[in-house]
Amino acid sequence: MSGTLVLVRHGQSEWNLKNLFTGWRDPGLTELGHSEAKAAGQRLKAKGLHFDIAYTSVLSRAQVTLQHILDEVGQPALQTIRDQALNERDYGDLSGLNKDDARAKWGEDQVHIWRRSYDVPPPGGESLRDTGARVWPYYLHDVQPHVLRGETVLVAAHGNSLRALIMALEGLTSEEIIAQELATGVPVIYRLNADSTVASKEVLAA
Ligand SMILES: O=C(O)[C@H](O)COP(=O)(O)O
């Protein structure tokens, strides 16, 4: 057995609440989002987890979520690396549009393909494959070495950057990833084997 990797999607953002495509735009958390993030921290604390290093994106909703968690686990000044490689999928021309308006304009099926397929990018944006092409190398080069040294690593990021990471981590197919949804503020704890494969997975739902 090797180390521990905890992935958490940010708490509800203002644009999640308004049902807008967000991507690389930078809205803050809602009241609910702040409390989801604090609750995630309390659940991680109850598991007795103590982190060695944390990673997040350059977007404030993930950074604020991370800080709430670190405050709750009693490690407010933990070393934290911020990198745009962990940003949400770039939603391109859909950014800022209402998701129901987009369904009315382009159809339910097309919008679902843009949101959940592996290799169809939204107009002007990134497919999940494109997102994985920046997330996975960053994970392998920067994050995974800590886990393989036996450390406990926290990554606070986004729905689709984490779906791309989970796909590679679990070896999911492009069919299997379609059904993978990540709730806001719900930590997922992976224990990794020394050969970097997944030994166990636990979802810390409320
Ligand atoms: O960028 C966004 O709009 C959300 O964070 C994720 O959106 P999705 O669930 O529509 O992919």
PDB file of C-alpha atoms and ligand atoms in Angstrom:
ATOM      1  CA  MET A   1       0.000   0.000   0.000  1.00  0.00           C
ATOM      2  CA  SER A   2       1.175   3.498  -0.767  1.00  0.00           C
ATOM      3  CA  GLY A   3      -0.373   6.881   0.063  1.00  0.00           C
ATOM      4  CA  THR A   4      -3.740   8.580   0.004  1.00  0.00           C
ATOM      5  CA  LEU A   5      -5.261  10.884  -2.594  1.00  0.00           C
ATOM      6  CA  VAL A   6      -8.347  12.936  -1.738  1.00  0.00           C
ATOM      7  CA  LEU A   7     -10.245  14.608  -4.580  1.00  0.00           C
ATOM      8  CA  VAL A   8     -12.965  17.149  -3.939  1.00  0.00           C
ATOM      9  CA  ARG A   9     -15.052  19.240  -6.303  1.00  0.00           C
ATOM     10  CA  HIS A  10     -15.630  22.810  -5.103  1.00  0.00           C
ATOM     11  CA  GLY A  11     -18.836  23.706  -3.247  1.00  0.00           C
ATOM     12  CA  GLN A  12     -21.794  25.147  -5.140  1.00  0.00           C
ATOM     13  CA  SER A  13     -20.809  28.302  -7.056  1.00  0.00           C
ATOM     14  CA  GLU A  14     -22.961  31.318  -7.907  1.00  0.00           C
ATOM     15  CA  TRP A  15     -23.097  30.085 -11.491  1.00  0.00           C
ATOM     16  CA  ASN A  16     -23.994  26.507 -10.482  1.00  0.00           C
ATOM     17  CA  LEU A  17     -26.955  28.072  -8.686  1.00  0.00           C
ATOM     18  CA  LYS A  18     -27.893  30.150 -11.750  1.00  0.00           C
ATOM     19  CA  ASN A  19     -27.453  27.071 -13.995  1.00  0.00           C
ATOM     20  CA  LEU A  20     -24.811  28.765 -16.171  1.00  0.00           C
ATOM     21  CA  PHE A  21     -21.911  27.089 -17.984  1.00  0.00           C
ATOM     22  CA  THR A  22     -18.862  28.244 -16.055  1.00  0.00           C
ATOM     23  CA  GLY A  23     -15.631  26.713 -17.369  1.00  0.00           C
ATOM     24  CA  TRP A  24     -12.744  29.127 -16.816  1.00  0.00           C
ATOM     25  CA  ARG A  25     -14.966  31.965 -15.592  1.00  0.00           C
ATOM     26  CA  ASP A  26     -14.454  32.752 -11.933  1.00  0.00           C
ATOM     27  CA  PRO A  27     -17.666  33.143  -9.860  1.00  0.00           C
ATOM     28  CA  GLY A  28     -17.512  32.758  -6.081  1.00  0.00           C
ATOM     29  CA  LEU A  29     -19.237  30.211  -3.854  1.00  0.00           C
ATOM     30  CA  THR A  30     -22.841  30.568  -2.689  1.00  0.00           C
ATOM     31  CA  GLU A  31     -23.769  30.331   1.007  1.00  0.00           C
ATOM     32  CA  LEU A  32     -24.543  26.663   0.379  1.00  0.00           C
ATOM     33  CA  GLY A  33     -21.184  26.249  -1.360  1.00  0.00           C
ATOM     34  CA  HIS A  34     -19.334  27.642   1.647  1.00  0.00           C
ATOM     35  CA  SER A  35     -21.184  25.276   3.979  1.00  0.00           C
ATOM     36  CA  GLU A  36     -20.639  22.281   1.666  1.00  0.00           C
ATOM     37  CA  ALA A  37     -16.914  22.986   1.714  1.00  0.00           C
ATOM     38  CA  LYS A  38     -16.825  23.291   5.509  1.00  0.00           C
ATOM     39  CA  ALA A  39     -18.847  20.074   5.860  1.00  0.00           C
ATOM     40  CA  ALA A  40     -16.380  18.302   3.545  1.00  0.00           C
ATOM     41  CA  GLY A  41     -13.575  19.425   5.851  1.00  0.00           C
ATOM     42  CA  GLN A  42     -15.435  18.165   8.915  1.00  0.00           C
ATOM     43  CA  ARG A  43     -15.979  14.754   7.307  1.00  0.00           C
ATOM     44  CA  LEU A  44     -12.291  14.509   6.390  1.00  0.00           C
ATOM     45  CA  LYS A  45     -11.363  15.498   9.937  1.00  0.00           C
ATOM     46  CA  ALA A  46     -13.680  12.799  11.312  1.00  0.00           C
ATOM     47  CA  LYS A  47     -11.778  10.278   9.161  1.00  0.00           C
ATOM     48  CA  GLY A  48      -8.607  11.375  10.942  1.00  0.00           C
ATOM     49  CA  LEU A  49      -6.920  12.522   7.749  1.00  0.00           C
ATOM     50  CA  HIS A  50      -3.849  14.727   8.042  1.00  0.00           C
ATOM     51  CA  PHE A  51      -2.581  16.215   4.764  1.00  0.00           C
ATOM     52  CA  ASP A  52       1.017  16.627   3.601  1.00  0.00           C
ATOM     53  CA  ILE A  53       0.354  18.916   0.632  1.00  0.00           C
ATOM     54  CA  ALA A  54      -2.622  20.355  -1.286  1.00  0.00           C
ATOM     55  CA  TYR A  55      -3.262  21.202  -4.927  1.00  0.00           C
ATOM     56  CA  THR A  56      -5.915  23.400  -6.490  1.00  0.00           C
ATOM     57  CA  SER A  57      -6.685  25.330  -9.673  1.00  0.00           C
ATOM     58  CA  VAL A  58      -6.265  29.059 -10.307  1.00  0.00           C
ATOM     59  CA  LEU A  59     -10.039  29.550  -9.946  1.00  0.00           C
ATOM     60  CA  SER A  60     -11.369  31.011  -6.709  1.00  0.00           C
ATOM     61  CA  ARG A  61     -14.242  28.549  -6.145  1.00  0.00           C
ATOM     62  CA  ALA A  62     -11.739  25.690  -5.829  1.00  0.00           C
ATOM     63  CA  GLN A  63      -9.257  27.735  -3.787  1.00  0.00           C
ATOM     64  CA  VAL A  64     -11.878  28.907  -1.287  1.00  0.00           C
ATOM     65  CA  THR A  65     -13.221  25.354  -0.984  1.00  0.00           C
ATOM     66  CA  LEU A  66      -9.700  24.135  -0.262  1.00  0.00           C
ATOM     67  CA  GLN A  67      -9.158  26.814   2.395  1.00  0.00           C
ATOM     68  CA  HIS A  68     -12.410  25.902   4.169  1.00  0.00           C
ATOM     69  CA  ILE A  69     -11.317  22.259   4.251  1.00  0.00           C
ATOM     70  CA  LEU A  70      -7.856  23.136   5.551  1.00  0.00           C
ATOM     71  CA  ASP A  71      -9.372  25.365   8.230  1.00  0.00           C
ATOM     72  CA  GLU A  72     -11.703  22.563   9.335  1.00  0.00           C
ATOM     73  CA  VAL A  73      -8.977  19.917   9.525  1.00  0.00           C
ATOM     74  CA  GLY A  74      -6.787  22.304  11.527  1.00  0.00           C
ATOM     75  CA  GLN A  75      -4.145  22.815   8.817  1.00  0.00           C
ATOM     76  CA  PRO A  76      -4.909  26.365   7.597  1.00  0.00           C
ATOM     77  CA  ALA A  77      -1.340  27.064   6.430  1.00  0.00           C
ATOM     78  CA  LEU A  78      -0.654  23.781   4.633  1.00  0.00           C
ATOM     79  CA  GLN A  79       1.635  24.083   1.596  1.00  0.00           C
ATOM     80  CA  THR A  80      -0.688  24.611  -1.378  1.00  0.00           C
ATOM     81  CA  ILE A  81       0.144  24.548  -5.074  1.00  0.00           C
ATOM     82  CA  ARG A  82      -2.181  26.362  -7.487  1.00  0.00           C
ATOM     83  CA  ASP A  83      -2.005  25.418 -11.142  1.00  0.00           C
ATOM     84  CA  GLN A  84      -4.165  26.145 -14.156  1.00  0.00           C
ATOM     85  CA  ALA A  85      -3.705  22.514 -15.252  1.00  0.00           C
ATOM     86  CA  LEU A  86      -6.382  21.671 -12.669  1.00  0.00           C
ATOM     87  CA  ASN A  87      -8.882  24.268 -13.948  1.00  0.00           C
ATOM     88  CA  GLU A  88     -12.381  23.283 -15.028  1.00  0.00           C
ATOM     89  CA  ARG A  89     -12.832  22.196 -18.650  1.00  0.00           C
ATOM     90  CA  ASP A  90     -12.881  25.330 -20.828  1.00  0.00           C
ATOM     91  CA  TYR A  91     -16.522  25.545 -21.933  1.00  0.00           C
ATOM     92  CA  GLY A  92     -15.603  27.887 -24.797  1.00  0.00           C
ATOM     93  CA  ASP A  93     -18.545  29.700 -26.386  1.00  0.00           C
ATOM     94  CA  LEU A  94     -20.965  28.076 -23.927  1.00  0.00           C
ATOM     95  CA  SER A  95     -19.352  29.890 -20.959  1.00  0.00           C
ATOM     96  CA  GLY A  96     -21.892  32.176 -19.323  1.00  0.00           C
ATOM     97  CA  LEU A  97     -24.883  30.644 -21.155  1.00  0.00           C
ATOM     98  CA  ASN A  98     -27.813  29.153 -19.264  1.00  0.00           C
ATOM     99  CA  LYS A  99     -27.805  25.340 -19.616  1.00  0.00           C
ATOM    100  CA  ASP A 100     -31.582  25.161 -20.233  1.00  0.00           C
ATOM    101  CA  ASP A 101     -31.338  27.921 -22.856  1.00  0.00           C
ATOM    102  CA  ALA A 102     -28.571  25.930 -24.544  1.00  0.00           C
ATOM    103  CA  ARG A 103     -30.800  22.798 -24.558  1.00  0.00           C
ATOM    104  CA  ALA A 104     -33.622  24.837 -26.119  1.00  0.00           C
ATOM    105  CA  LYS A 105     -31.259  26.149 -28.807  1.00  0.00           C
ATOM    106  CA  TRP A 106     -29.161  23.067 -29.674  1.00  0.00           C
ATOM    107  CA  GLY A 107     -31.291  20.208 -28.280  1.00  0.00           C
ATOM    108  CA  GLU A 108     -31.016  18.054 -25.174  1.00  0.00           C
ATOM    109  CA  ASP A 109     -28.873  15.366 -26.852  1.00  0.00           C
ATOM    110  CA  GLN A 110     -26.270  17.754 -28.263  1.00  0.00           C
ATOM    111  CA  VAL A 111     -25.861  19.574 -24.969  1.00  0.00           C
ATOM    112  CA  HIS A 112     -25.482  16.249 -23.128  1.00  0.00           C
ATOM    113  CA  ILE A 113     -22.796  15.215 -25.634  1.00  0.00           C
ATOM    114  CA  TRP A 114     -20.908  18.475 -25.022  1.00  0.00           C
ATOM    115  CA  ARG A 115     -21.225  18.056 -21.246  1.00  0.00           C
ATOM    116  CA  ARG A 116     -20.505  14.376 -20.802  1.00  0.00           C
ATOM    117  CA  SER A 117     -18.953  12.789 -23.908  1.00  0.00           C
ATOM    118  CA  TYR A 118     -15.237  12.014 -23.947  1.00  0.00           C
ATOM    119  CA  ASP A 119     -14.097  13.522 -27.198  1.00  0.00           C
ATOM    120  CA  VAL A 120     -16.656  16.030 -28.513  1.00  0.00           C
ATOM    121  CA  PRO A 121     -15.604  19.573 -27.532  1.00  0.00           C
ATOM    122  CA  PRO A 122     -18.178  22.313 -26.970  1.00  0.00           C
ATOM    123  CA  PRO A 123     -17.783  25.091 -29.582  1.00  0.00           C
ATOM    124  CA  GLY A 124     -14.459  26.858 -28.964  1.00  0.00           C
ATOM    125  CA  GLY A 125     -13.807  24.805 -25.815  1.00  0.00           C
ATOM    126  CA  GLU A 126     -12.224  21.608 -24.517  1.00  0.00           C
ATOM    127  CA  SER A 127     -13.500  18.044 -24.745  1.00  0.00           C
ATOM    128  CA  LEU A 128     -12.947  15.839 -21.711  1.00  0.00           C
ATOM    129  CA  ARG A 129     -10.054  14.308 -23.640  1.00  0.00           C
ATOM    130  CA  ASP A 130      -8.514  17.793 -24.073  1.00  0.00           C
ATOM    131  CA  THR A 131      -8.978  18.439 -20.358  1.00  0.00           C
ATOM    132  CA  GLY A 132      -7.370  15.104 -19.495  1.00  0.00           C
ATOM    133  CA  ALA A 133      -4.437  15.945 -21.764  1.00  0.00           C
ATOM    134  CA  ARG A 134      -3.421  18.682 -19.307  1.00  0.00           C
ATOM    135  CA  VAL A 135      -4.741  17.227 -16.027  1.00  0.00           C
ATOM    136  CA  TRP A 136      -3.223  13.738 -16.295  1.00  0.00           C
ATOM    137  CA  PRO A 137       0.390  14.727 -17.106  1.00  0.00           C
ATOM    138  CA  TYR A 138       0.238  17.291 -14.305  1.00  0.00           C
ATOM    139  CA  TYR A 139      -1.042  14.631 -11.915  1.00  0.00           C
ATOM    140  CA  LEU A 140       1.655  12.146 -12.978  1.00  0.00           C
ATOM    141  CA  HIS A 141       4.489  14.649 -12.752  1.00  0.00           C
ATOM    142  CA  ASP A 142       3.509  16.763  -9.734  1.00  0.00           C
ATOM    143  CA  VAL A 143       0.895  15.037  -7.577  1.00  0.00           C
ATOM    144  CA  GLN A 144       1.396  11.282  -7.868  1.00  0.00           C
ATOM    145  CA  PRO A 145       5.025  11.253  -6.638  1.00  0.00           C
ATOM    146  CA  HIS A 146       3.817  12.543  -3.259  1.00  0.00           C
ATOM    147  CA  VAL A 147       1.190   9.819  -3.022  1.00  0.00           C
ATOM    148  CA  LEU A 148       3.696   7.132  -3.969  1.00  0.00           C
ATOM    149  CA  ARG A 149       5.987   8.369  -1.195  1.00  0.00           C
ATOM    150  CA  GLY A 150       3.182   7.471   1.219  1.00  0.00           C
ATOM    151  CA  GLU A 151       1.887  11.011   1.712  1.00  0.00           C
ATOM    152  CA  THR A 152      -1.728  12.147   2.007  1.00  0.00           C
ATOM    153  CA  VAL A 153      -2.558  14.611  -0.770  1.00  0.00           C
ATOM    154  CA  LEU A 154      -5.623  16.824  -1.179  1.00  0.00           C
ATOM    155  CA  VAL A 155      -6.768  18.066  -4.611  1.00  0.00           C
ATOM    156  CA  ALA A 156      -9.611  20.626  -4.691  1.00  0.00           C
ATOM    157  CA  ALA A 157     -10.710  21.185  -8.273  1.00  0.00           C
ATOM    158  CA  HIS A 158     -13.693  20.952 -10.623  1.00  0.00           C
ATOM    159  CA  GLY A 159     -16.358  18.606 -11.955  1.00  0.00           C
ATOM    160  CA  ASN A 160     -14.734  17.899 -15.298  1.00  0.00           C
ATOM    161  CA  SER A 161     -11.054  18.283 -14.433  1.00  0.00           C
ATOM    162  CA  LEU A 162     -11.673  15.675 -11.723  1.00  0.00           C
ATOM    163  CA  ARG A 163     -13.748  13.440 -14.037  1.00  0.00           C
ATOM    164  CA  ALA A 164     -10.782  13.419 -16.428  1.00  0.00           C
ATOM    165  CA  LEU A 165      -8.446  12.530 -13.571  1.00  0.00           C
ATOM    166  CA  ILE A 166     -10.762   9.808 -12.239  1.00  0.00           C
ATOM    167  CA  MET A 167     -11.117   8.309 -15.718  1.00  0.00           C
ATOM    168  CA  ALA A 168      -7.372   7.794 -16.001  1.00  0.00           C
ATOM    169  CA  LEU A 169      -6.905   6.824 -12.350  1.00  0.00           C
ATOM    170  CA  GLU A 170      -9.588   4.124 -12.475  1.00  0.00           C
ATOM    171  CA  GLY A 171      -8.923   3.117 -16.091  1.00  0.00           C
ATOM    172  CA  LEU A 172     -12.523   3.888 -17.123  1.00  0.00           C
ATOM    173  CA  THR A 173     -13.495   3.652 -20.778  1.00  0.00           C
ATOM    174  CA  SER A 174     -14.879   6.587 -22.770  1.00  0.00           C
ATOM    175  CA  GLU A 175     -18.307   4.916 -22.364  1.00  0.00           C
ATOM    176  CA  GLU A 176     -17.996   4.479 -18.596  1.00  0.00           C
ATOM    177  CA  ILE A 177     -16.944   8.092 -17.965  1.00  0.00           C
ATOM    178  CA  ILE A 178     -20.222   9.424 -19.427  1.00  0.00           C
ATOM    179  CA  ALA A 179     -22.155   8.277 -16.348  1.00  0.00           C
ATOM    180  CA  GLN A 180     -19.634   9.640 -13.823  1.00  0.00           C
ATOM    181  CA  GLU A 181     -21.012  12.647 -11.946  1.00  0.00           C
ATOM    182  CA  LEU A 182     -19.253  14.453  -9.122  1.00  0.00           C
ATOM    183  CA  ALA A 183     -21.361  16.200  -6.497  1.00  0.00           C
ATOM    184  CA  THR A 184     -20.177  19.530  -5.114  1.00  0.00           C
ATOM    185  CA  GLY A 185     -18.240  19.314  -1.854  1.00  0.00           C
ATOM    186  CA  VAL A 186     -18.160  15.501  -1.652  1.00  0.00           C
ATOM    187  CA  PRO A 187     -14.617  14.176  -1.022  1.00  0.00           C
ATOM    188  CA  VAL A 188     -13.476  10.964  -2.691  1.00  0.00           C
ATOM    189  CA  ILE A 189     -10.665   9.130  -0.890  1.00  0.00           C
ATOM    190  CA  TYR A 190      -8.366   6.872  -2.900  1.00  0.00           C
ATOM    191  CA  ARG A 191      -5.710   4.645  -1.358  1.00  0.00           C
ATOM    192  CA  LEU A 192      -3.116   3.797  -3.983  1.00  0.00           C
ATOM    193  CA  ASN A 193      -0.961   0.704  -4.332  1.00  0.00           C
ATOM    194  CA  ALA A 194       2.800   1.083  -4.660  1.00  0.00           C
ATOM    195  CA  ASP A 195       2.424   0.466  -8.415  1.00  0.00           C
ATOM    196  CA  SER A 196       0.087   3.533  -8.562  1.00  0.00           C
ATOM    197  CA  THR A 197      -3.098   1.517  -9.158  1.00  0.00           C
ATOM    198  CA  VAL A 198      -6.173   2.127  -6.984  1.00  0.00           C
ATOM    199  CA  ALA A 199      -6.351  -0.076  -3.869  1.00  0.00           C
ATOM    200  CA  SER A 200      -9.608   1.371  -2.547  1.00  0.00           C
ATOM    201  CA  LYS A 201     -12.075   4.193  -3.100  1.00  0.00           C
ATOM    202  CA  GLU A 202     -14.422   5.775  -0.586  1.00  0.00           C
ATOM    203  CA  VAL A 203     -16.952   8.516  -1.315  1.00  0.00           C
ATOM    204  CA  LEU A 204     -17.593  10.716   1.748  1.00  0.00           C
ATOM    205  CA  ALA A 205     -21.165  11.733   1.012  1.00  0.00           C
ATOM    206  CA  ALA A 206     -23.145  13.727   3.584  1.00  0.00           C
TER     207      ALA A 206
HETATM  208  O1  LIG B   1     -18.264  24.595 -15.726  1.00  0.00           O
HETATM  209  C1  LIG B   1     -19.408  24.308 -15.362  1.00  0.00           C
HETATM  210  O2  LIG B   1     -20.427  24.799 -15.859  1.00  0.00           O
HETATM  211  C2  LIG B   1     -19.603  23.322 -14.227  1.00  0.00           C
HETATM  212  O3  LIG B   1     -18.653  23.486 -13.270  1.00  0.00           O
HETATM  213  C3  LIG B   1     -19.605  21.891 -14.729  1.00  0.00           C
HETATM  214  O4  LIG B   1     -20.573  21.849 -15.660  1.00  0.00           O
HETATM  215  P1  LIG B   1     -21.218  20.505 -16.273  1.00  0.00           P
HETATM  216  O5  LIG B   1     -21.748  19.700 -15.113  1.00  0.00           O
HETATM  217  O6  LIG B   1     -22.326  21.071 -17.125  1.00  0.00           O
HETATM  218  O7  LIG B   1     -20.155  19.833 -17.048  1.00  0.00           O
END
